[in-house]
Coordinates of C-alpha atoms in Angstrom, one line a residue:
X1 CA 22.2 7.0 -60.0
X2 CA 20.9 5.6 -57.0
X3 CA 20.0 6.7 -53.3
X4 CA 22.1 6.7 -51.2
X5 CA 21.0 6.2 -47.6
X6 CA 22.3 7.6 -44.4
X7 CA 21.9 6.1 -40.8
X8 CA 22.8 6.3 -37.7
X9 CA 26.5 6.1 -37.1
X10 CA 28.0 4.4 -34.2
X11 CA 28.9 7.6 -32.0
X12 CA 25.5 9.4 -32.6
X13 CA 23.7 5.8 -31.6
X14 CA 25.6 6.2 -28.6
X15 CA 25.4 9.8 -27.9
X16 CA 21.2 8.8 -28.0
X17 CA 22.2 5.8 -25.8
X18 CA 23.4 8.5 -23.2
X19 CA 21.2 10.8 -23.0
X20 CA 18.3 8.5 -22.8
X21 CA 20.0 7.0 -20.1
X22 CA 21.0 10.1 -18.7
X23 CA 16.7 11.1 -18.7
X24 CA 16.1 8.2 -17.0
X25 CA 18.8 8.8 -14.1
X26 CA 17.0 12.5 -13.5
X27 CA 13.4 11.2 -13.8
X28 CA 13.6 7.1 -11.4
X29 CA 14.5 9.4 -8.0
X30 CA 11.4 11.5 -8.5
X31 CA 9.2 8.9 -9.7
X32 CA 9.8 7.2 -6.3
X33 CA 10.1 9.9 -4.7
X34 CA 5.8 10.6 -6.5
X35 CA 4.8 7.2 -5.6
X36 CA 5.7 7.3 -1.8
X37 CA 3.9 10.5 -1.8
X38 CA 1.0 8.8 -2.9
X39 CA 1.6 6.3 0.0
X40 CA 1.8 8.8 2.7
X41 CA -1.6 10.6 1.2
X42 CA -3.4 7.5 1.4
X43 CA -1.8 6.4 5.1
X44 CA -3.1 9.5 6.3
X45 CA -6.6 8.9 3.7
X46 CA -6.6 5.7 6.4
X47 CA -5.4 7.1 9.4
X48 CA -8.7 9.4 8.5
X49 CA -11.1 6.6 8.3
X50 CA -9.8 4.8 11.6
X51 CA -10.5 8.3 13.4
X52 CA -14.2 8.3 12.0
X53 CA -14.5 5.0 13.1
X54 CA -13.5 5.8 16.5
X55 CA -15.9 8.2 16.8
X56 CA -18.6 6.1 16.4
X57 CA -17.6 3.8 18.5
X58 CA -17.6 6.3 20.9
X59 CA -21.0 7.1 20.2
X60 CA -22.1 3.5 20.6
X61 CA -20.1 3.0 24.2
X62 CA -20.9 6.4 25.7
X63 CA -17.8 8.8 24.8
X64 CA -15.6 5.8 26.6
X65 CA -11.9 5.2 24.9
X66 CA -11.3 2.0 24.0
X67 CA -9.8 -1.0 26.2
X68 CA -8.5 -3.6 23.7
X69 CA -5.0 -6.0 23.9
X70 CA -2.0 -3.9 23.0
X71 CA 0.7 -6.4 22.3
X72 CA 0.3 -9.7 20.7
X73 CA 2.7 -11.5 22.0
X74 CA 1.3 -10.7 25.7
X75 CA -1.4 -13.4 27.7
X76 CA -3.8 -11.2 28.9
X77 CA -4.2 -11.6 32.9
X78 CA -7.4 -12.6 33.9
X79 CA -10.1 -9.8 33.6
X80 CA -7.8 -8.0 30.5
X81 CA -9.2 -7.8 27.7
X82 CA -8.5 -10.3 24.6
X83 CA -9.9 -8.0 21.8
X84 CA -7.4 -5.9 19.6
X85 CA -8.8 -2.5 18.7
X86 CA -8.5 -4.3 14.8
X87 CA -11.2 -6.0 16.3
X88 CA -13.3 -3.7 18.6
X89 CA -13.1 -0.9 15.2
X90 CA -14.1 -3.4 13.2
X91 CA -18.0 -3.0 13.6
X92 CA -17.6 0.7 12.1
X93 CA -15.4 0.2 9.1
X94 CA -16.8 0.3 5.9
X95 CA -13.3 -0.5 4.2
X96 CA -12.2 -4.2 6.3
X97 CA -8.4 -4.5 6.6
X98 CA -7.5 -3.3 3.6
X99 CA -8.1 0.8 6.3
X100 CA -5.6 -0.9 8.8
X101 CA -2.6 -1.9 5.6
X102 CA -0.3 0.7 4.6
X103 CA 1.4 0.5 1.2
X104 CA 4.5 1.9 2.4
X105 CA 4.8 -0.8 5.8
X106 CA 8.2 -2.5 5.7
X107 CA 10.0 -4.1 8.8
X108 CA 13.3 -2.5 9.6
X109 CA 15.9 -2.1 12.4
X110 CA 13.8 -3.6 15.0
X111 CA 15.6 -3.1 18.3
X112 CA 12.7 -4.3 20.2
X113 CA 14.0 -7.8 21.5
X114 CA 10.4 -9.1 21.9
X115 CA 9.0 -7.8 19.1
X116 CA 11.8 -9.4 17.3
X117 CA 11.1 -12.4 18.2
X118 CA 7.9 -12.7 17.7
X119 CA 8.6 -11.2 13.6
X120 CA 11.8 -12.9 12.7
X121 CA 10.8 -13.4 9.2
X122 CA 8.1 -10.7 9.1
X123 CA 8.0 -8.1 6.2
X124 CA 5.2 -6.1 7.6
X125 CA 4.0 -5.0 11.1
X126 CA 0.5 -5.5 9.5
X127 CA 1.5 -9.4 9.8
X128 CA 2.1 -9.5 13.2
X129 CA -0.4 -6.7 14.2
X130 CA -3.2 -6.8 11.4
X131 CA -2.4 -3.2 11.3
X132 CA 0.4 -0.8 10.2
X133 CA -0.9 1.3 13.1
X134 CA -0.6 2.1 16.2
X135 CA -2.9 2.6 19.1
X136 CA -1.5 5.1 21.4
X137 CA -0.7 2.6 24.7
X138 CA -1.1 5.7 27.4
X139 CA -4.5 6.2 27.0
X140 CA -4.8 2.2 26.2
X141 CA -3.2 1.2 29.7
X142 CA -4.2 4.1 31.8
X143 CA -7.5 5.9 30.6
X144 CA -9.1 2.5 28.9
X145 CA -13.0 2.5 29.4
X146 CA -12.5 5.7 30.5
X147 CA -14.2 9.1 29.2
X148 CA -12.3 10.1 26.0
X149 CA -12.7 14.1 27.3
X150 CA -11.5 13.1 30.9
X151 CA -8.8 11.3 29.6
X152 CA -7.7 14.0 26.9
X153 CA -7.7 16.5 29.7
X154 CA -5.7 14.1 32.3
X155 CA -2.8 14.4 29.4
X156 CA -3.1 17.6 28.9
X157 CA -1.8 18.1 32.7
X158 CA 1.0 17.3 34.3
X159 CA 3.8 15.1 33.8
X160 CA 2.4 14.9 29.4
X161 CA 0.8 17.8 29.2
X162 CA 0.3 17.7 25.6
X163 CA -2.4 20.2 24.0
X164 CA -5.0 18.0 22.0
X165 CA -3.3 18.9 18.7
X166 CA 0.3 17.4 19.6
X167 CA -1.1 14.2 20.9
X168 CA -1.7 11.5 19.5
X169 CA -4.5 8.0 19.6
X170 CA -2.9 6.3 17.0
X171 CA 0.5 6.5 14.8
X172 CA 2.3 3.9 11.6
X173 CA 4.5 1.5 13.7
X174 CA 7.6 3.8 12.3
X175 CA 8.5 6.0 9.6
X176 CA 7.2 4.5 7.0
X177 CA 7.6 7.5 4.7
X178 CA 11.6 8.9 5.1
X179 CA 13.8 8.5 7.4
X180 CA 13.2 9.0 10.9
X181 CA 13.5 11.8 12.5
X182 CA 12.7 14.0 9.3
X183 CA 9.4 15.9 8.5
X184 CA 6.3 13.8 6.2
X185 CA 8.5 10.3 7.6
X186 CA 5.1 9.4 9.5
X187 CA 1.6 10.7 9.8
X188 CA -0.5 10.9 13.0
X189 CA -3.9 10.7 14.7
X190 CA -4.0 13.5 17.1
X191 CA -6.0 14.2 19.5
X192 CA -8.1 16.8 17.9
X193 CA -9.2 14.4 14.7
X194 CA -6.8 15.8 12.2
X195 CA -3.7 13.8 10.6
X196 CA -0.4 15.2 10.2
X197 CA 3.5 14.2 11.1
X198 CA 4.6 15.7 14.9
X199 CA 6.8 18.7 14.3

C-alpha cells in the first residue's frame, strides 16, 4: 500500500500567511520607534560632543563665547563675523562633520520665507547650515565675544529669567524625533551642559 503525503490545504496556507501579516503589522511600528529612539540617542551624543568642543573653545579664548555668522543667507556687515559656529568649533571636534549631522534631520513645513527661498530643494537642514543643530542666536547676537559666565548670568535675569538648566545653547533645527510639542521630539544642549528635552 502506497504512502499518503499530506500537504497544506489552501485554507491552512492562507491562515499562516494571515498570521505572518499580522505579526509584521504589529512589529513594524515597534521597530520604527526603536530605530528613531536610537537616532535620538545618537543626536544627544553629538550635542554632548559639541558641548565639549565649546568648553575647549572657552579654554582657548579666555572663556569668551563665539561670535559667529548666524544665518547663511545674510551677508555680514563690515566688522561682523564671517565664520560659522561649525568653523569656529571645528578645531576642537574629533568626529568631524559627522558630529554635526542628526540622522533624523529632515526639512518639514518651513514657514520662514527667507529660509524657504534658500532651501527649496534641500532635504536636510545640514545641507544648508552644515549642521543639524542651531547655536542660540541670543547668546550669539547679544553676548558673542563676552564671557560665558557673564552671558549666562545676564540671561538668568529679566527679561529672560532662565536658569542655566533651562537655557539652551544648541538645539536641533526642528523636532526631528517626533511631533512638535511631544516629549522627546527634540534634543537640547543646556547651559549647565546637560542634554535633554524642554519639559
